[in-house]
Amino acid sequence: MLVSAKEMLQKAKAGKYAVGQFNINNLEWTKAVLLTAQEMNSPVILGVSEGAGKYMAGYKTIVGMVNGMLEELKITVPVALHLDHGSYEGCYKCIEAGFSSVMFDGSHYPIAENVEKTKELVAVCNEKGLSIEAEVGSIGGEEDGVVGAGECADPAECKMIADLGVTMLAAGIGNIHGKYPENWKGLSFETLDAVQQKTGDMPLVLHGGTGIPEEMIKKAISLGVAKINVNTECQLSFAAATREYIEAGKDLSGKGFDPRKLLAPGFEAIKATVKEKMELFGSVNKA
Ligand code: 13P
């Protein structure tokens, strides 16, 4: 059964480790992440962006697929199904479809409007026992056509949003979705420290987990990050493994064109990436 992300993140914050949010793109992705979480005995959050939701034939299809897998694959570790960077309307659609967690990304609204909409959604999620993530300070890079500049959040605004009763808070600390550019300045630990001092026990979320050096990940966890989002890195490992299979001409030999064979190396590559991240984040055996 899907669970809210609340308990797993509060435990992670108290225990100084982070739970990975791995974005899913199709059936192979979902199965790879769930099986790895079970093998690692780790809690996990499946992230779905609005674009990925559309791609996978809608939120209800995803809820059906994930619930089916939890049962058929005998997944017993805590799993949350979470809308990533949701719009106001998207949050309501996911709540209705059976997601166990949503992110309302109101970072592009003026702070007063972000507060008002977040407050309303917090009340709805609380009533239904779902977790809700809010964002202050936009995350850099491009996701589903939305481009952010990688701002650093204002700690006072973070406190304002945290006080609305959200479950977890994403604060921009110079992080970027996708690959980091050569001249990236790194995470702003000064901002993270100030945000944590203002928000106390609130589990903080680090977006753009791909390509952040290990030492920075560890430091971020020590400063209150309890959820780390990874998307691009699984896509890169999937693509590299698939490319290798095709370049070796394996799709042309025997029944190598069968999708169950063609997609197998990519599937294994996602599993390896997820395992590596769970070890780095410290969530192994925390289920
Ligand atoms: P990356 O694609 O950089 O790993 O970021 C994922 C993310 O933050 C999803 O919200």
PDB file of N, CA, C and O in Angstrom, residues 3 93 111 115 149 228 285:
ATOM      1  N   VAL A   3       2.165   4.870   0.929  1.00  0.00           N
ATOM      2  CA  VAL A   3       2.113   5.630   2.184  1.00  0.00           C
ATOM      3  C   VAL A   3       2.487   7.091   1.923  1.00  0.00           C
ATOM      4  O   VAL A   3       3.137   7.409   0.929  1.00  0.00           O
ATOM      5  N   LYS A  93      -5.726  16.864  -9.255  1.00  0.00           N
ATOM      6  CA  LYS A  93      -5.907  15.668 -10.095  1.00  0.00           C
ATOM      7  C   LYS A  93      -5.224  14.456  -9.461  1.00  0.00           C
ATOM      8  O   LYS A  93      -5.756  13.352  -9.480  1.00  0.00           O
ATOM      9  N   ILE A 111       4.949  35.693  -3.367  1.00  0.00           N
ATOM     10  CA  ILE A 111       4.932  34.926  -2.118  1.00  0.00           C
ATOM     11  C   ILE A 111       3.529  34.861  -1.481  1.00  0.00           C
ATOM     12  O   ILE A 111       3.123  33.803  -0.979  1.00  0.00           O
ATOM     13  N   VAL A 115       1.655  31.406  -0.658  1.00  0.00           N
ATOM     14  CA  VAL A 115       1.187  31.109   0.698  1.00  0.00           C
ATOM     15  C   VAL A 115      -0.285  30.688   0.676  1.00  0.00           C
ATOM     16  O   VAL A 115      -0.661  29.661   1.247  1.00  0.00           O
ATOM     17  N   ALA A 149      16.212  29.907 -12.704  1.00  0.00           N
ATOM     18  CA  ALA A 149      17.578  30.431 -12.759  1.00  0.00           C
ATOM     19  C   ALA A 149      18.486  29.905 -11.643  1.00  0.00           C
ATOM     20  O   ALA A 149      19.663  30.206 -11.607  1.00  0.00           O
ATOM     21  N   ILE A 228      16.143  13.703  -1.409  1.00  0.00           N
ATOM     22  CA  ILE A 228      16.948  14.144  -2.549  1.00  0.00           C
ATOM     23  C   ILE A 228      16.327  13.604  -3.836  1.00  0.00           C
ATOM     24  O   ILE A 228      16.056  12.397  -3.944  1.00  0.00           O
ATOM     25  N   ASN A 285      18.571  -0.118   4.540  1.00  0.00           N
ATOM     26  CA  ASN A 285      18.122  -0.751   5.811  1.00  0.00           C
ATOM     27  C   ASN A 285      17.393   0.208   6.751  1.00  0.00           C
ATOM     28  O   ASN A 285      17.387   0.018   7.959  1.00  0.00           O
TER      29      ASN A 285
END
